[in-house]
Coordinates of C-alpha atoms and ligand atoms in Angstrom, one line a residue:
M1 CA -11.2 -15.6 -56.6
E2 CA -8.7 -18.3 -57.4
R3 CA -6.6 -17.9 -60.5
M4 CA -5.0 -20.3 -63.0
R5 CA -2.7 -20.3 -66.0
A6 CA -4.4 -20.6 -69.4
A7 CA -3.3 -20.3 -73.0
V8 CA -5.7 -17.7 -74.4
L9 CA -5.9 -17.4 -78.1
I10 CA -6.2 -13.7 -78.5
E11 CA -6.2 -13.6 -82.3
P12 CA -5.2 -16.1 -85.0
R13 CA -1.7 -17.5 -84.4
R14 CA -1.3 -15.5 -81.1
F15 CA -1.5 -17.4 -77.8
E16 CA -0.9 -15.5 -74.5
I17 CA -0.2 -17.4 -71.3
R18 CA -2.4 -15.5 -68.9
E19 CA -3.5 -15.6 -65.2
V20 CA -7.3 -15.9 -65.4
P21 CA -10.0 -16.8 -62.9
V22 CA -10.5 -20.5 -62.3
P23 CA -13.9 -21.2 -64.1
A24 CA -16.9 -21.1 -61.8
I25 CA -19.1 -24.2 -61.5
G26 CA -22.8 -24.5 -61.2
P27 CA -24.6 -27.1 -59.0
R28 CA -24.4 -29.9 -61.6
D29 CA -20.9 -29.1 -62.9
A30 CA -17.5 -30.5 -62.3
L31 CA -14.1 -28.7 -62.3
V32 CA -11.3 -30.8 -63.7
R33 CA -7.7 -30.1 -63.0
V34 CA -6.1 -30.8 -66.4
S35 CA -3.0 -32.9 -66.6
R36 CA -2.5 -32.9 -70.4
T37 CA -4.3 -31.9 -73.6
G38 CA -3.7 -33.1 -77.1
I39 CA -3.5 -30.7 -80.1
C40 CA -5.9 -31.8 -82.9
G41 CA -6.6 -30.7 -86.4
T42 CA -9.5 -28.6 -85.2
D43 CA -7.2 -26.7 -82.8
I44 CA -4.9 -26.0 -85.7
H45 CA -7.9 -24.6 -87.7
I46 CA -8.9 -22.4 -84.7
W47 CA -5.2 -21.3 -84.3
N48 CA -5.0 -20.3 -88.0
G49 CA -8.3 -18.4 -87.8
H50 CA -10.1 -20.8 -90.2
Y51 CA -12.6 -22.0 -87.6
A52 CA -14.5 -20.4 -84.6
A53 CA -12.7 -17.1 -85.3
D54 CA -15.8 -15.3 -84.0
R55 CA -15.2 -16.9 -80.6
L56 CA -11.8 -15.4 -79.8
P57 CA -10.5 -14.7 -77.3
L58 CA -10.8 -18.4 -76.5
V59 CA -9.0 -21.1 -74.5
P60 CA -9.0 -24.0 -77.0
G61 CA -8.2 -27.6 -76.1
H62 CA -10.7 -30.5 -76.0
E63 CA -8.6 -33.7 -75.9
F64 CA -7.8 -33.7 -72.2
C65 CA -7.2 -35.9 -69.3
G66 CA -7.1 -34.8 -65.6
T67 CA -8.5 -35.1 -62.1
V68 CA -11.8 -34.0 -60.7
A69 CA -10.9 -31.0 -58.5
A70 CA -14.4 -30.0 -57.3
V71 CA -18.1 -30.8 -58.0
G72 CA -21.3 -28.8 -57.7
D73 CA -23.6 -29.3 -54.7
A74 CA -26.1 -31.4 -56.7
V75 CA -23.5 -33.9 -58.0
R76 CA -23.6 -37.3 -56.2
H77 CA -22.0 -39.7 -58.6
L78 CA -18.5 -38.1 -58.8
A79 CA -15.9 -37.3 -56.2
P80 CA -12.9 -35.0 -56.2
G81 CA -9.7 -36.9 -56.8
T82 CA -11.2 -39.1 -59.6
R83 CA -8.9 -39.3 -62.6
C84 CA -11.0 -38.6 -65.7
V85 CA -11.6 -37.7 -69.3
A86 CA -14.7 -36.0 -70.5
D87 CA -17.2 -36.0 -73.4
I88 CA -16.8 -32.4 -74.7
N89 CA -20.2 -32.3 -76.5
I90 CA -22.7 -30.6 -74.3
G91 CA -26.3 -31.0 -75.3
C92 CA -29.5 -30.3 -73.3
G93 CA -29.5 -34.0 -72.4
T94 CA -33.3 -34.5 -73.0
C95 CA -34.3 -33.5 -76.6
F96 CA -34.9 -35.9 -79.6
W97 CA -31.3 -35.6 -80.8
C98 CA -29.7 -36.0 -77.4
R99 CA -31.7 -39.1 -76.7
R100 CA -30.4 -40.6 -80.0
N101 CA -26.7 -39.6 -79.2
E102 CA -26.8 -37.0 -82.0
I103 CA -25.7 -34.3 -79.7
L104 CA -24.3 -32.0 -82.3
N105 CA -27.8 -31.7 -83.7
C106 CA -29.2 -30.5 -80.3
P107 CA -30.3 -26.9 -80.5
E108 CA -28.4 -26.1 -77.3
M109 CA -25.2 -27.8 -78.4
A110 CA -21.8 -26.4 -77.3
Q111 CA -18.4 -28.0 -77.4
V112 CA -15.7 -27.5 -74.7
G113 CA -12.6 -25.9 -76.2
I114 CA -14.3 -25.0 -79.4
G115 CA -17.4 -22.9 -78.6
R116 CA -16.4 -22.2 -75.0
D117 CA -13.2 -22.3 -73.0
G118 CA -11.4 -25.6 -73.0
A119 CA -8.4 -27.4 -71.6
F120 CA -5.2 -25.6 -72.6
A121 CA -5.5 -24.3 -69.0
E122 CA -5.0 -25.6 -65.5
Y123 CA -8.7 -26.1 -65.0
V124 CA -11.7 -26.7 -67.2
A125 CA -15.4 -26.7 -66.1
L126 CA -18.2 -28.8 -67.7
P127 CA -21.4 -30.7 -66.7
A128 CA -20.5 -33.5 -64.3
R129 CA -22.6 -36.0 -66.2
L130 CA -20.1 -35.7 -69.1
V131 CA -17.1 -36.7 -66.9
I132 CA -15.8 -40.3 -67.4
S133 CA -13.6 -41.9 -64.7
L134 CA -10.5 -43.7 -65.7
P135 CA -9.1 -47.1 -64.8
D136 CA -5.9 -46.7 -62.7
T137 CA -3.8 -48.6 -65.2
L138 CA -4.3 -46.2 -68.0
P139 CA -1.6 -43.5 -68.3
D140 CA -2.7 -39.9 -68.8
A141 CA -1.0 -39.6 -72.2
V142 CA -3.1 -42.5 -73.5
A143 CA -6.3 -41.5 -71.8
A144 CA -6.0 -38.1 -73.5
L145 CA -6.6 -39.9 -76.8
T146 CA -10.1 -41.0 -75.9
E147 CA -11.7 -38.2 -77.8
P148 CA -10.0 -38.8 -81.2
V149 CA -10.5 -42.5 -80.8
A150 CA -14.2 -41.9 -80.1
C151 CA -14.3 -40.1 -83.5
V152 CA -13.2 -43.2 -85.4
V153 CA -15.4 -45.5 -83.2
R154 CA -18.4 -43.4 -84.3
A155 CA -17.2 -43.3 -88.0
A156 CA -16.9 -47.1 -88.1
D157 CA -20.3 -47.5 -86.6
K158 CA -22.0 -44.9 -88.9
A159 CA -20.4 -46.6 -91.9
G160 CA -21.7 -50.0 -90.7
I161 CA -18.3 -51.7 -90.9
R162 CA -18.6 -55.5 -90.8
P163 CA -16.0 -58.3 -90.8
G164 CA -14.6 -59.0 -94.3
Q165 CA -15.5 -55.7 -95.8
S166 CA -12.9 -54.0 -98.0
V167 CA -12.3 -50.4 -96.9
V168 CA -10.2 -47.6 -98.5
V169 CA -9.1 -44.8 -96.1
L170 CA -8.2 -41.6 -98.0
G171 CA -5.6 -39.8 -95.8
A172 CA -3.3 -41.4 -93.2
G173 CA -2.9 -38.4 -90.9
P174 CA -3.4 -38.9 -87.2
I175 CA -7.1 -39.7 -87.7
G176 CA -6.6 -41.8 -90.8
N177 CA -4.1 -43.9 -88.7
L178 CA -6.8 -44.3 -86.0
H179 CA -9.3 -45.3 -88.7
V180 CA -7.0 -48.0 -89.8
Q181 CA -6.6 -49.4 -86.3
M182 CA -10.4 -49.2 -85.7
L183 CA -11.1 -51.0 -89.0
R184 CA -8.7 -53.8 -88.0
L185 CA -10.7 -54.2 -84.7
A186 CA -14.0 -54.2 -86.6
G187 CA -12.7 -56.9 -88.9
A188 CA -12.4 -55.0 -92.2
A189 CA -10.3 -56.7 -94.8
P190 CA -8.5 -55.7 -96.9
I191 CA -7.7 -52.2 -95.7
L192 CA -6.1 -49.9 -98.2
V193 CA -4.8 -46.5 -97.4
A194 CA -3.9 -43.6 -99.6
D195 CA -1.7 -40.7 -98.5
L196 CA 0.7 -38.5 -100.5
S197 CA 3.3 -38.9 -97.8
E198 CA 5.5 -42.0 -97.8
D199 CA 6.1 -41.6 -94.1
R200 CA 2.4 -41.6 -93.3
C201 CA 1.9 -44.6 -95.7
R202 CA 4.6 -46.5 -93.8
M203 CA 3.0 -45.7 -90.4
A204 CA -0.4 -46.8 -91.8
L205 CA 1.1 -50.2 -92.7
E206 CA 2.5 -50.4 -89.2
A207 CA -0.9 -49.6 -87.8
G208 CA -2.5 -52.5 -89.7
A209 CA -3.3 -51.5 -93.3
D210 CA -2.9 -54.2 -95.8
A211 CA -1.6 -51.8 -98.5
A212 CA -0.7 -48.1 -98.6
I213 CA -0.4 -46.1 -101.8
S214 CA 1.4 -42.7 -102.1
D215 CA 1.0 -42.4 -105.8
P216 CA -2.5 -41.0 -106.6
A217 CA -2.3 -42.3 -110.2
A218 CA -1.9 -45.9 -108.9
L219 CA -4.8 -45.8 -106.4
A220 CA -7.7 -46.9 -108.6
A221 CA -5.8 -49.9 -110.0
E222 CA -4.7 -51.0 -106.5
V223 CA -8.2 -50.8 -105.2
G224 CA -9.3 -52.9 -108.2
R225 CA -6.5 -55.4 -107.6
L226 CA -7.4 -55.9 -103.9
T227 CA -11.2 -56.2 -104.5
G228 CA -11.5 -58.6 -107.4
G229 CA -12.0 -55.7 -109.8
R230 CA -15.3 -54.7 -108.0
G231 CA -14.2 -51.6 -106.0
A232 CA -14.3 -51.2 -102.2
D233 CA -17.3 -51.9 -100.0
V234 CA -16.5 -48.6 -98.1
V235 CA -14.4 -45.6 -98.8
I236 CA -13.7 -43.2 -95.9
E237 CA -12.6 -39.7 -96.9
S238 CA -10.3 -38.5 -94.1
V239 CA -8.5 -35.5 -95.7
G240 CA -11.2 -33.0 -96.4
S241 CA -10.7 -32.5 -100.2
E242 CA -13.6 -32.0 -102.6
R243 CA -11.6 -33.7 -105.3
L244 CA -11.1 -36.8 -103.1
Y245 CA -14.8 -36.9 -102.1
A246 CA -15.6 -37.1 -105.8
Q247 CA -12.9 -39.8 -106.4
A248 CA -14.3 -41.8 -103.4
F249 CA -17.5 -42.5 -105.5
D250 CA -15.3 -43.9 -108.3
L251 CA -13.5 -46.3 -105.8
I252 CA -16.6 -47.9 -104.3
R253 CA -18.1 -51.1 -105.7
K254 CA -21.7 -51.2 -107.0
G255 CA -23.8 -50.9 -103.8
G256 CA -20.8 -49.5 -101.9
H257 CA -20.7 -46.8 -99.3
V258 CA -18.9 -43.5 -99.0
A259 CA -18.2 -42.3 -95.5
F260 CA -18.1 -38.5 -95.2
F261 CA -15.5 -37.6 -92.5
G262 CA -12.8 -35.2 -93.6
L263 CA -13.9 -31.6 -92.9
T264 CA -14.2 -29.0 -95.7
G265 CA -15.4 -25.4 -96.0
P266 CA -19.1 -24.9 -95.7
E267 CA -19.6 -24.4 -99.5
A268 CA -17.9 -27.6 -100.6
S269 CA -20.0 -30.1 -102.4
V270 CA -19.7 -33.2 -104.5
P271 CA -21.9 -34.3 -107.5
V272 CA -23.8 -37.5 -106.7
G273 CA -25.2 -39.5 -109.6
I274 CA -28.9 -39.9 -108.8
L275 CA -29.6 -42.8 -111.2
R276 CA -26.4 -44.6 -110.2
T277 CA -27.3 -44.3 -106.5
I278 CA -30.7 -45.8 -107.1
L279 CA -29.8 -48.6 -109.6
E280 CA -26.6 -49.6 -107.8
E281 CA -28.0 -48.9 -104.3
T282 CA -24.9 -46.9 -103.3
S283 CA -25.0 -44.8 -100.1
L284 CA -23.3 -42.0 -98.2
K285 CA -23.4 -40.9 -94.7
G286 CA -21.6 -38.4 -92.5
S287 CA -20.1 -38.9 -89.1
V288 CA -19.1 -36.1 -86.7
A289 CA -17.0 -36.2 -83.5
G290 CA -17.3 -38.9 -80.9
M291 CA -19.9 -38.5 -78.1
G292 CA -21.8 -40.4 -75.4
E293 CA -21.3 -44.1 -75.8
D294 CA -18.6 -43.6 -78.5
M295 CA -16.4 -42.1 -75.7
H296 CA -17.0 -45.1 -73.4
T297 CA -16.3 -47.5 -76.2
A298 CA -13.1 -45.6 -77.1
L299 CA -11.9 -45.7 -73.5
T300 CA -12.6 -49.4 -73.1
L301 CA -10.5 -50.1 -76.3
L302 CA -7.7 -47.9 -75.0
A303 CA -7.8 -49.4 -71.5
H304 CA -7.4 -52.9 -73.0
G305 CA -4.5 -52.0 -75.2
R306 CA -6.4 -52.3 -78.5
F307 CA -4.7 -49.2 -80.1
R308 CA -1.0 -48.7 -80.8
T309 CA -0.5 -45.3 -79.2
E310 CA 3.3 -44.8 -79.2
A311 CA 3.4 -42.3 -82.2
F312 CA 0.6 -40.4 -80.4
T313 CA 2.2 -40.0 -77.0
R314 CA 5.9 -39.2 -77.4
A315 CA 5.7 -35.5 -78.3
E316 CA 4.9 -33.2 -75.4
F317 CA 5.4 -29.5 -74.6
P318 CA 4.7 -27.5 -71.4
L319 CA 1.8 -25.0 -71.5
E320 CA 4.3 -22.1 -71.7
A321 CA 5.7 -23.5 -75.0
I322 CA 2.3 -23.9 -76.7
T323 CA 3.1 -21.6 -79.5
Q324 CA 6.3 -23.6 -80.3
A325 CA 4.2 -26.8 -80.1
F326 CA 1.8 -25.4 -82.8
E327 CA 4.5 -23.9 -84.9
T328 CA 6.6 -27.1 -85.1
L329 CA 3.7 -29.6 -85.6
A330 CA 4.0 -29.7 -89.4
S331 CA 7.8 -30.4 -89.3
R332 CA 7.2 -33.5 -87.2
P333 CA 5.0 -35.8 -89.4
E334 CA 6.3 -38.9 -87.5
D335 CA 4.6 -37.5 -84.3
L336 CA 0.9 -38.2 -84.9
K337 CA -0.1 -36.2 -81.9
T338 CA 1.5 -33.5 -79.8
Q339 CA 0.3 -33.1 -76.2
I340 CA 0.5 -30.0 -73.9
R341 CA 1.5 -31.0 -70.4
I342 CA -0.2 -28.8 -67.9
G343 CA -0.4 -30.4 -64.5
R344 CA 2.8 -30.7 -62.5
D345 CA 5.1 -33.5 -63.5
P346 CA 4.5 -36.3 -60.9
A347 CA 8.3 -36.9 -60.7
V348 CA 8.8 -33.2 -59.7
A349 CA 5.8 -32.8 -57.4
Ligands
NAD1 N1 -15.9 -36.0 -88.9 C1 -15.2 -36.0 -87.7 O1 -15.7 -36.4 -86.7 C2 -13.8 -35.6 -87.7 C3 -13.1 -35.7 -86.5 C4 -11.7 -35.4 -86.5 C5 -11.1 -35.0 -87.7 N2 -11.9 -34.8 -88.8 C6 -11.3 -34.4 -90.1 O2 -10.7 -35.6 -90.6 C7 -9.6 -35.2 -91.5 C8 -8.3 -36.0 -91.1 O3 -7.9 -35.6 -89.8 P1 -6.3 -35.6 -89.5 O4 -6.1 -35.0 -88.2 O5 -5.7 -36.9 -89.8 O6 -5.8 -34.5 -90.6 P2 -4.4 -34.1 -91.2 O7 -4.6 -32.9 -92.0 O8 -3.4 -34.0 -90.1 O9 -3.9 -35.3 -92.1 C9 -4.4 -35.4 -93.4 C10 -3.5 -36.4 -94.2 O10 -4.0 -36.4 -95.5 C11 -2.9 -36.5 -96.4 N3 -3.3 -35.9 -97.7 C12 -3.5 -34.6 -98.0 N4 -3.9 -34.5 -99.3 C13 -4.1 -35.8 -99.8 C14 -4.5 -36.4 -101.0 N5 -4.8 -35.6 -102.0 N6 -4.5 -37.7 -101.1 C15 -4.2 -38.5 -100.0 N7 -3.8 -38.0 -98.9 C16 -3.7 -36.7 -98.7 C17 -1.8 -35.7 -95.7 O11 -0.5 -36.1 -96.1 C18 -2.1 -36.1 -94.2 O12 -1.3 -37.2 -93.8 C19 -9.5 -33.7 -91.3 O13 -10.2 -33.1 -92.4 C20 -10.2 -33.4 -90.0 O14 -10.7 -32.1 -90.0 C21 -13.2 -35.2 -88.8
ZN2 ZN1 -10.1 -33.3 -81.6
ZN3 ZN1 -30.6 -31.8 -76.7

């Protein structure tokens, strides 16, 4: 049996680089040789033991780019050698929810790198129908951003963003920054961002926000100033704070919308005024991950240079240094993404 290097999370905060068997593939699967994999907030939660702790030992990693190494006997549409990314959300493909592209509601749902072994490894296996081939012109480091970009594509869609809508993004972390860029593409105006970090506020302005506020006490007044005193059409919570979710309802206009995006613990909740919701026709909706067509839309936008990716692609570590990559993330706020380089460097090969 062939073997590969993989970063196995044995217990919270403890990766081991191990030689493990290359994953076996079934007749409808593909084996992808990974070139690089981004670290996302979910990986940090898994690393800390706050999420999927019952799945350890696990090879995390779901924001990957690579090359098809092999396909199962029944796969006709995909050939080895194809550069690719992949939709990590595995549904049954036929149920009510899968047909509606609500794959996380599928009773058979599993996610690569979260519920089963992922791409902090030389190879990852998944259904071939989820593999998406890449244009030659798209560098691996940018292609590996397809999954996080798909999350903001879906969020803008679920929130029904239209040209000329005023939007407040709470949180200008990596995903908040991508929300801002997506909102620009969707025509939102003005776009106001709130983050406690001055650095993140500055980066949000560079990404296309019209205003960025680091002083929480000044936020409500600034939203009022930019929206003719009405409040925002849409507020996107992209931090995961119960308190900010509650505040979001104070920042929307009558008839406005709160987009639920930042992840909280399972018990977190927010009081919603029933009569206000009815009389003002306010609304709320969640959005989770990026899947199916969201991935293709994200890839198209990246391939056509619609996202500024420099702050997402400059920090990289080899697989052997994955622990260092995780441990130093928080001290590098200017790097919006850290990628683990796994395939051999083309210059060296
Ligand atoms: N729903 C989805 O599909 C989906 C997908 C990806 C990520 N997420 C979630 O979205 C959130 C954002 O992701 P991320 O990777 O950018 O997270 P992150 O934790 O890296 O960044 C959060 C940002 O919020 C800022 N912040 C913290 N407290 C704040 C406050 N009180 N007011 C304003 N800003 C504050 C921080 O300074 C930081 O810049 C996370 O909760 C993540 O789990 C959801
Ligand atoms: Zn992710
Ligand atoms: Zn299904």
